[in-house]
Short mmCIF file of N, CA and C in Angstrom, two decimals:
data_model
loop_
_atom_site.label_atom_id
_atom_site.label_comp_id
_atom_site.label_asym_id
_atom_site.label_seq_id
_atom_site.Cartn_x
_atom_site.Cartn_y
_atom_site.Cartn_z
N MET A 1 -0.98 -26.09 -30.44
CA MET A 1 -0.80 -24.66 -30.38
C MET A 1 -2.00 -23.98 -29.71
N LYS A 2 -3.20 -24.40 -30.10
CA LYS A 2 -4.39 -23.80 -29.50
C LYS A 2 -4.45 -24.10 -28.01
N ARG A 3 -4.02 -25.30 -27.65
CA ARG A 3 -4.04 -25.68 -26.24
C ARG A 3 -3.05 -24.82 -25.44
N THR A 4 -1.89 -24.61 -25.97
CA THR A 4 -0.89 -23.78 -25.30
C THR A 4 -1.39 -22.35 -25.15
N LEU A 5 -1.99 -21.83 -26.20
CA LEU A 5 -2.54 -20.48 -26.15
C LEU A 5 -3.67 -20.39 -25.12
N SER A 6 -4.51 -21.40 -25.06
CA SER A 6 -5.60 -21.43 -24.08
C SER A 6 -5.06 -21.46 -22.65
N ILE A 7 -4.05 -22.26 -22.42
CA ILE A 7 -3.44 -22.35 -21.09
C ILE A 7 -2.81 -21.02 -20.71
N LEU A 8 -2.14 -20.40 -21.67
CA LEU A 8 -1.51 -19.11 -21.40
C LEU A 8 -2.55 -18.05 -21.04
N ILE A 9 -3.66 -18.04 -21.75
CA ILE A 9 -4.73 -17.08 -21.47
C ILE A 9 -5.31 -17.32 -20.08
N VAL A 10 -5.55 -18.58 -19.74
CA VAL A 10 -6.08 -18.92 -18.41
C VAL A 10 -5.10 -18.48 -17.32
N LEU A 11 -3.81 -18.72 -17.51
CA LEU A 11 -2.81 -18.30 -16.51
C LEU A 11 -2.78 -16.78 -16.36
N LEU A 12 -2.88 -16.07 -17.45
CA LEU A 12 -2.91 -14.61 -17.37
C LEU A 12 -4.15 -14.12 -16.64
N LEU A 13 -5.28 -14.73 -16.89
CA LEU A 13 -6.50 -14.35 -16.18
C LEU A 13 -6.39 -14.64 -14.69
N CYS A 14 -5.83 -15.79 -14.34
CA CYS A 14 -5.64 -16.13 -12.92
C CYS A 14 -4.70 -15.14 -12.25
N PHE A 15 -3.63 -14.78 -12.94
CA PHE A 15 -2.69 -13.82 -12.38
C PHE A 15 -3.35 -12.48 -12.14
N SER A 16 -4.18 -12.04 -13.08
CA SER A 16 -4.84 -10.74 -12.91
C SER A 16 -5.81 -10.78 -11.74
N VAL A 17 -6.43 -11.92 -11.48
CA VAL A 17 -7.33 -12.04 -10.32
C VAL A 17 -6.53 -11.92 -9.04
N PHE A 18 -5.37 -12.59 -8.96
CA PHE A 18 -4.54 -12.52 -7.75
C PHE A 18 -4.00 -11.12 -7.52
N VAL A 19 -3.63 -10.44 -8.57
CA VAL A 19 -3.14 -9.07 -8.44
C VAL A 19 -4.26 -8.17 -7.94
N GLY A 20 -5.49 -8.41 -8.37
CA GLY A 20 -6.63 -7.63 -7.94
C GLY A 20 -6.94 -7.80 -6.46
N CYS A 21 -6.47 -8.90 -5.87
CA CYS A 21 -6.72 -9.18 -4.46
C CYS A 21 -5.67 -8.57 -3.55
N SER A 22 -4.69 -7.90 -4.10
CA SER A 22 -3.63 -7.33 -3.27
C SER A 22 -4.19 -6.22 -2.39
N ASN A 23 -3.44 -5.89 -1.36
CA ASN A 23 -3.87 -4.86 -0.42
C ASN A 23 -4.01 -3.51 -1.10
N VAL A 24 -4.90 -2.73 -0.59
CA VAL A 24 -5.07 -1.36 -1.06
C VAL A 24 -3.83 -0.57 -0.65
N LYS A 25 -3.31 0.25 -1.51
CA LYS A 25 -2.19 1.12 -1.16
C LYS A 25 -2.72 2.54 -1.10
N TYR A 26 -2.66 3.09 0.09
CA TYR A 26 -3.19 4.44 0.31
C TYR A 26 -2.19 5.47 -0.16
N LYS A 27 -2.72 6.54 -0.75
CA LYS A 27 -1.88 7.60 -1.28
C LYS A 27 -2.34 8.93 -0.73
N GLY A 28 -1.38 9.78 -0.43
CA GLY A 28 -1.70 11.11 0.05
C GLY A 28 -1.69 12.08 -1.10
N PRO A 29 -1.84 13.31 -0.84
CA PRO A 29 -2.04 13.87 0.50
C PRO A 29 -3.46 13.64 0.99
N LEU A 30 -3.62 13.80 2.28
CA LEU A 30 -4.96 13.73 2.85
C LEU A 30 -5.66 15.02 2.46
N SER A 31 -6.72 14.91 1.69
CA SER A 31 -7.38 16.12 1.20
C SER A 31 -8.29 16.74 2.25
N CYS A 32 -8.66 15.96 3.23
CA CYS A 32 -9.54 16.48 4.27
C CYS A 32 -9.32 15.67 5.54
N VAL A 33 -9.06 16.35 6.62
CA VAL A 33 -8.95 15.71 7.92
C VAL A 33 -9.93 16.44 8.82
N SER A 34 -10.85 15.70 9.41
CA SER A 34 -11.83 16.36 10.26
C SER A 34 -11.96 15.63 11.59
N HIS A 35 -12.32 16.39 12.59
CA HIS A 35 -12.56 15.87 13.93
C HIS A 35 -14.04 16.02 14.24
N VAL A 36 -14.64 14.92 14.70
CA VAL A 36 -16.04 14.94 15.09
C VAL A 36 -16.09 14.96 16.60
N GLY A 37 -16.49 16.07 17.17
CA GLY A 37 -16.53 16.23 18.62
C GLY A 37 -17.67 15.45 19.25
N VAL A 38 -17.62 15.34 20.57
CA VAL A 38 -18.67 14.60 21.29
C VAL A 38 -20.04 15.24 21.09
N ASP A 39 -20.04 16.52 20.76
CA ASP A 39 -21.31 17.21 20.53
C ASP A 39 -21.80 17.03 19.09
N GLY A 40 -21.03 16.28 18.28
CA GLY A 40 -21.42 16.02 16.90
C GLY A 40 -20.95 17.07 15.92
N VAL A 41 -20.27 18.11 16.40
CA VAL A 41 -19.79 19.17 15.53
C VAL A 41 -18.49 18.71 14.86
N THR A 42 -18.42 18.87 13.54
CA THR A 42 -17.24 18.49 12.77
C THR A 42 -16.39 19.72 12.50
N ALA A 43 -15.09 19.60 12.76
CA ALA A 43 -14.16 20.70 12.52
C ALA A 43 -13.00 20.20 11.66
N LEU A 44 -12.61 20.98 10.67
CA LEU A 44 -11.47 20.63 9.83
C LEU A 44 -10.18 20.87 10.59
N ILE A 45 -9.18 20.03 10.34
CA ILE A 45 -7.89 20.11 11.02
C ILE A 45 -6.80 20.33 9.98
N ASP A 46 -5.89 21.25 10.24
CA ASP A 46 -4.71 21.43 9.40
C ASP A 46 -3.62 20.50 9.92
N MET A 47 -2.99 19.75 9.02
CA MET A 47 -1.91 18.86 9.40
C MET A 47 -0.70 19.13 8.53
N THR A 48 0.47 18.95 9.10
CA THR A 48 1.69 19.11 8.32
C THR A 48 1.80 17.97 7.32
N GLU A 49 2.62 18.16 6.30
CA GLU A 49 2.86 17.11 5.32
C GLU A 49 3.50 15.89 5.98
N ASP A 50 4.39 16.14 6.95
CA ASP A 50 5.04 15.02 7.66
C ASP A 50 4.03 14.20 8.45
N ALA A 51 3.09 14.87 9.12
CA ALA A 51 2.07 14.15 9.88
C ALA A 51 1.18 13.35 8.94
N GLN A 52 0.82 13.94 7.81
CA GLN A 52 0.02 13.23 6.82
C GLN A 52 0.76 12.00 6.30
N ALA A 53 2.06 12.17 6.04
CA ALA A 53 2.87 11.04 5.54
C ALA A 53 2.94 9.92 6.57
N GLU A 54 3.02 10.26 7.85
CA GLU A 54 3.05 9.23 8.90
C GLU A 54 1.72 8.48 8.96
N ILE A 55 0.63 9.17 8.80
CA ILE A 55 -0.68 8.51 8.81
C ILE A 55 -0.81 7.60 7.60
N ILE A 56 -0.42 8.08 6.43
CA ILE A 56 -0.47 7.25 5.21
C ILE A 56 0.42 6.02 5.39
N SER A 57 1.59 6.20 5.98
CA SER A 57 2.48 5.07 6.23
C SER A 57 1.83 4.05 7.17
N ALA A 58 1.17 4.53 8.22
CA ALA A 58 0.48 3.62 9.14
C ALA A 58 -0.63 2.86 8.42
N LEU A 59 -1.35 3.55 7.54
CA LEU A 59 -2.42 2.89 6.78
C LEU A 59 -1.87 1.80 5.88
N ASN A 60 -0.69 2.04 5.31
CA ASN A 60 -0.10 1.07 4.38
C ASN A 60 0.67 -0.04 5.06
N SER A 61 1.05 0.13 6.30
CA SER A 61 1.88 -0.89 6.95
C SER A 61 1.11 -1.79 7.90
N GLY A 62 -0.14 -1.49 8.13
CA GLY A 62 -0.93 -2.29 9.07
C GLY A 62 -1.58 -3.50 8.43
N GLU A 63 -2.19 -4.31 9.27
CA GLU A 63 -2.90 -5.50 8.80
C GLU A 63 -4.40 -5.23 8.79
N TRP A 64 -4.95 -5.13 7.60
CA TRP A 64 -6.37 -4.85 7.42
C TRP A 64 -7.15 -6.16 7.39
N VAL A 65 -8.35 -6.13 7.95
CA VAL A 65 -9.25 -7.29 7.88
C VAL A 65 -10.53 -6.85 7.18
N ASP A 66 -11.12 -7.78 6.47
CA ASP A 66 -12.37 -7.48 5.77
C ASP A 66 -13.50 -7.23 6.75
N GLY A 67 -14.35 -6.30 6.41
CA GLY A 67 -15.49 -5.94 7.24
C GLY A 67 -15.19 -4.70 8.06
N VAL A 68 -16.22 -3.95 8.34
CA VAL A 68 -16.05 -2.75 9.16
C VAL A 68 -16.50 -3.05 10.58
N THR A 69 -15.92 -2.38 11.52
CA THR A 69 -16.25 -2.60 12.92
C THR A 69 -17.47 -1.78 13.30
N ASN A 70 -18.01 -2.09 14.44
CA ASN A 70 -19.12 -1.32 14.98
C ASN A 70 -18.57 -0.28 15.95
N CYS A 71 -17.42 0.23 15.62
CA CYS A 71 -16.71 1.19 16.46
C CYS A 71 -17.05 2.60 15.97
N GLY A 72 -17.24 3.50 16.88
CA GLY A 72 -17.49 4.89 16.50
C GLY A 72 -16.24 5.50 15.90
N HIS A 73 -16.30 6.74 15.57
CA HIS A 73 -15.10 7.43 15.08
C HIS A 73 -15.15 8.88 15.53
N ASP A 74 -13.95 9.43 15.71
CA ASP A 74 -13.88 10.84 16.03
C ASP A 74 -13.00 11.61 15.05
N TYR A 75 -12.45 10.90 14.05
CA TYR A 75 -11.67 11.54 12.98
C TYR A 75 -12.05 10.91 11.66
N GLU A 76 -11.94 11.70 10.60
CA GLU A 76 -12.18 11.18 9.26
C GLU A 76 -11.11 11.74 8.34
N PHE A 77 -10.54 10.86 7.53
CA PHE A 77 -9.51 11.22 6.57
C PHE A 77 -10.01 10.89 5.18
N ILE A 78 -9.69 11.74 4.24
CA ILE A 78 -10.00 11.44 2.84
C ILE A 78 -8.68 11.40 2.09
N THR A 79 -8.37 10.22 1.56
CA THR A 79 -7.15 10.04 0.77
C THR A 79 -7.51 10.26 -0.70
N LYS A 80 -6.61 9.88 -1.57
CA LYS A 80 -6.85 10.06 -2.99
C LYS A 80 -8.12 9.32 -3.44
N ASN A 81 -8.35 8.10 -2.90
CA ASN A 81 -9.47 7.29 -3.37
C ASN A 81 -10.38 6.75 -2.27
N GLU A 82 -10.08 7.03 -1.00
CA GLU A 82 -10.83 6.40 0.08
C GLU A 82 -11.27 7.41 1.14
N THR A 83 -12.30 7.01 1.87
CA THR A 83 -12.70 7.70 3.09
C THR A 83 -12.40 6.75 4.24
N ILE A 84 -11.60 7.23 5.18
CA ILE A 84 -11.17 6.40 6.30
C ILE A 84 -11.52 7.11 7.59
N ARG A 85 -12.13 6.37 8.49
CA ARG A 85 -12.48 6.91 9.80
C ARG A 85 -11.54 6.33 10.84
N TYR A 86 -11.35 7.08 11.92
CA TYR A 86 -10.43 6.65 12.97
C TYR A 86 -11.07 6.92 14.33
N HIS A 87 -10.94 5.96 15.22
CA HIS A 87 -11.43 6.11 16.59
C HIS A 87 -10.22 6.16 17.51
N SER A 88 -9.98 7.32 18.10
CA SER A 88 -8.76 7.52 18.89
C SER A 88 -8.74 6.72 20.19
N ASP A 89 -9.90 6.41 20.76
CA ASP A 89 -9.91 5.64 22.01
C ASP A 89 -9.42 4.21 21.81
N CYS A 90 -9.88 3.56 20.75
CA CYS A 90 -9.48 2.16 20.55
C CYS A 90 -8.40 2.00 19.48
N GLY A 91 -8.05 3.08 18.78
CA GLY A 91 -6.99 3.00 17.77
C GLY A 91 -7.37 2.16 16.57
N THR A 92 -8.58 2.36 16.07
CA THR A 92 -9.07 1.58 14.93
C THR A 92 -9.31 2.49 13.73
N PHE A 93 -8.71 2.11 12.59
CA PHE A 93 -9.01 2.75 11.32
C PHE A 93 -10.10 1.93 10.64
N ILE A 94 -11.05 2.60 10.01
CA ILE A 94 -12.13 1.94 9.30
C ILE A 94 -12.17 2.52 7.89
N ASP A 95 -11.83 1.69 6.92
CA ASP A 95 -11.85 2.10 5.53
C ASP A 95 -13.26 1.89 5.00
N ILE A 96 -14.02 2.96 4.95
CA ILE A 96 -15.42 2.90 4.54
C ILE A 96 -15.52 2.51 3.06
N THR A 97 -14.63 3.02 2.24
CA THR A 97 -14.67 2.78 0.80
C THR A 97 -14.47 1.31 0.45
N ASN A 98 -13.49 0.66 1.10
CA ASN A 98 -13.14 -0.71 0.77
C ASN A 98 -13.68 -1.74 1.75
N GLY A 99 -14.42 -1.30 2.76
CA GLY A 99 -15.05 -2.23 3.69
C GLY A 99 -14.07 -3.05 4.50
N GLN A 100 -13.09 -2.39 5.10
CA GLN A 100 -12.12 -3.11 5.91
C GLN A 100 -11.71 -2.27 7.12
N ALA A 101 -11.09 -2.93 8.09
CA ALA A 101 -10.70 -2.24 9.33
C ALA A 101 -9.32 -2.71 9.77
N MET A 102 -8.66 -1.85 10.56
CA MET A 102 -7.35 -2.17 11.09
C MET A 102 -7.25 -1.61 12.51
N GLU A 103 -6.85 -2.46 13.45
CA GLU A 103 -6.65 -2.02 14.82
C GLU A 103 -5.15 -1.83 15.06
N LEU A 104 -4.80 -0.66 15.58
CA LEU A 104 -3.40 -0.35 15.84
C LEU A 104 -2.94 -0.96 17.16
N SER A 105 -1.63 -1.16 17.25
CA SER A 105 -1.05 -1.55 18.53
C SER A 105 -1.17 -0.34 19.46
N ASP A 106 -1.01 -0.56 20.77
CA ASP A 106 -1.10 0.55 21.72
C ASP A 106 -0.06 1.62 21.39
N GLU A 107 1.13 1.19 21.04
CA GLU A 107 2.20 2.14 20.71
C GLU A 107 1.85 2.97 19.48
N ASP A 108 1.34 2.32 18.44
CA ASP A 108 0.96 3.05 17.23
C ASP A 108 -0.24 3.97 17.47
N ARG A 109 -1.17 3.52 18.32
CA ARG A 109 -2.33 4.36 18.66
C ARG A 109 -1.86 5.65 19.33
N VAL A 110 -0.93 5.52 20.28
CA VAL A 110 -0.40 6.70 20.98
C VAL A 110 0.29 7.63 19.98
N SER A 111 1.03 7.06 19.04
CA SER A 111 1.74 7.86 18.04
C SER A 111 0.77 8.61 17.13
N ILE A 112 -0.24 7.92 16.61
CA ILE A 112 -1.23 8.57 15.74
C ILE A 112 -2.01 9.62 16.53
N ASN A 113 -2.38 9.28 17.76
CA ASN A 113 -3.11 10.25 18.58
C ASN A 113 -2.29 11.50 18.84
N ALA A 114 -0.98 11.34 19.02
CA ALA A 114 -0.10 12.51 19.23
C ALA A 114 -0.10 13.39 17.97
N LEU A 115 -0.09 12.78 16.79
CA LEU A 115 -0.16 13.55 15.55
C LEU A 115 -1.44 14.35 15.44
N LEU A 116 -2.51 13.75 15.99
CA LEU A 116 -3.82 14.41 15.92
C LEU A 116 -4.07 15.36 17.09
N GLY A 117 -3.15 15.39 18.05
CA GLY A 117 -3.32 16.27 19.21
C GLY A 117 -4.25 15.73 20.26
N VAL A 118 -4.46 14.40 20.26
CA VAL A 118 -5.30 13.77 21.28
C VAL A 118 -4.49 13.65 22.55
N SER A 119 -5.00 14.19 23.65
CA SER A 119 -4.22 14.21 24.88
C SER A 119 -4.37 12.97 25.75
N LYS A 120 -5.48 12.28 25.64
CA LYS A 120 -5.69 11.10 26.49
C LYS A 120 -4.99 9.89 25.88
N THR A 121 -4.31 9.13 26.69
CA THR A 121 -3.55 7.97 26.24
C THR A 121 -3.83 6.74 27.09
N ASP A 122 -5.08 6.54 27.50
CA ASP A 122 -5.38 5.42 28.39
C ASP A 122 -5.14 4.14 27.75
#
């Protein structure tokens, strides 16, 4: 009986470790969206709820890798629990809070940039 109980406890602990390793799920609304201009001036941006939902969806559907990039940023988003930076030229999200990064496909980068009003699509 003690052995069975010990095995059960070990299995529960292992399961909780695996659940803890699951991907971060981002939640809105975005409480702050800011643009950092080339001159270093930060300006707050108003976004529709639909645009915010699309950004949250992109954050939750992409493939994140551990570690942050050495990529600059020109946008910053604050979700319920995270600070996320975005570089519109290369289409990279950088989750500062959780130490991970995600690079968007060219198509997704163009879509996110359109939501943010970025006109260049090179």
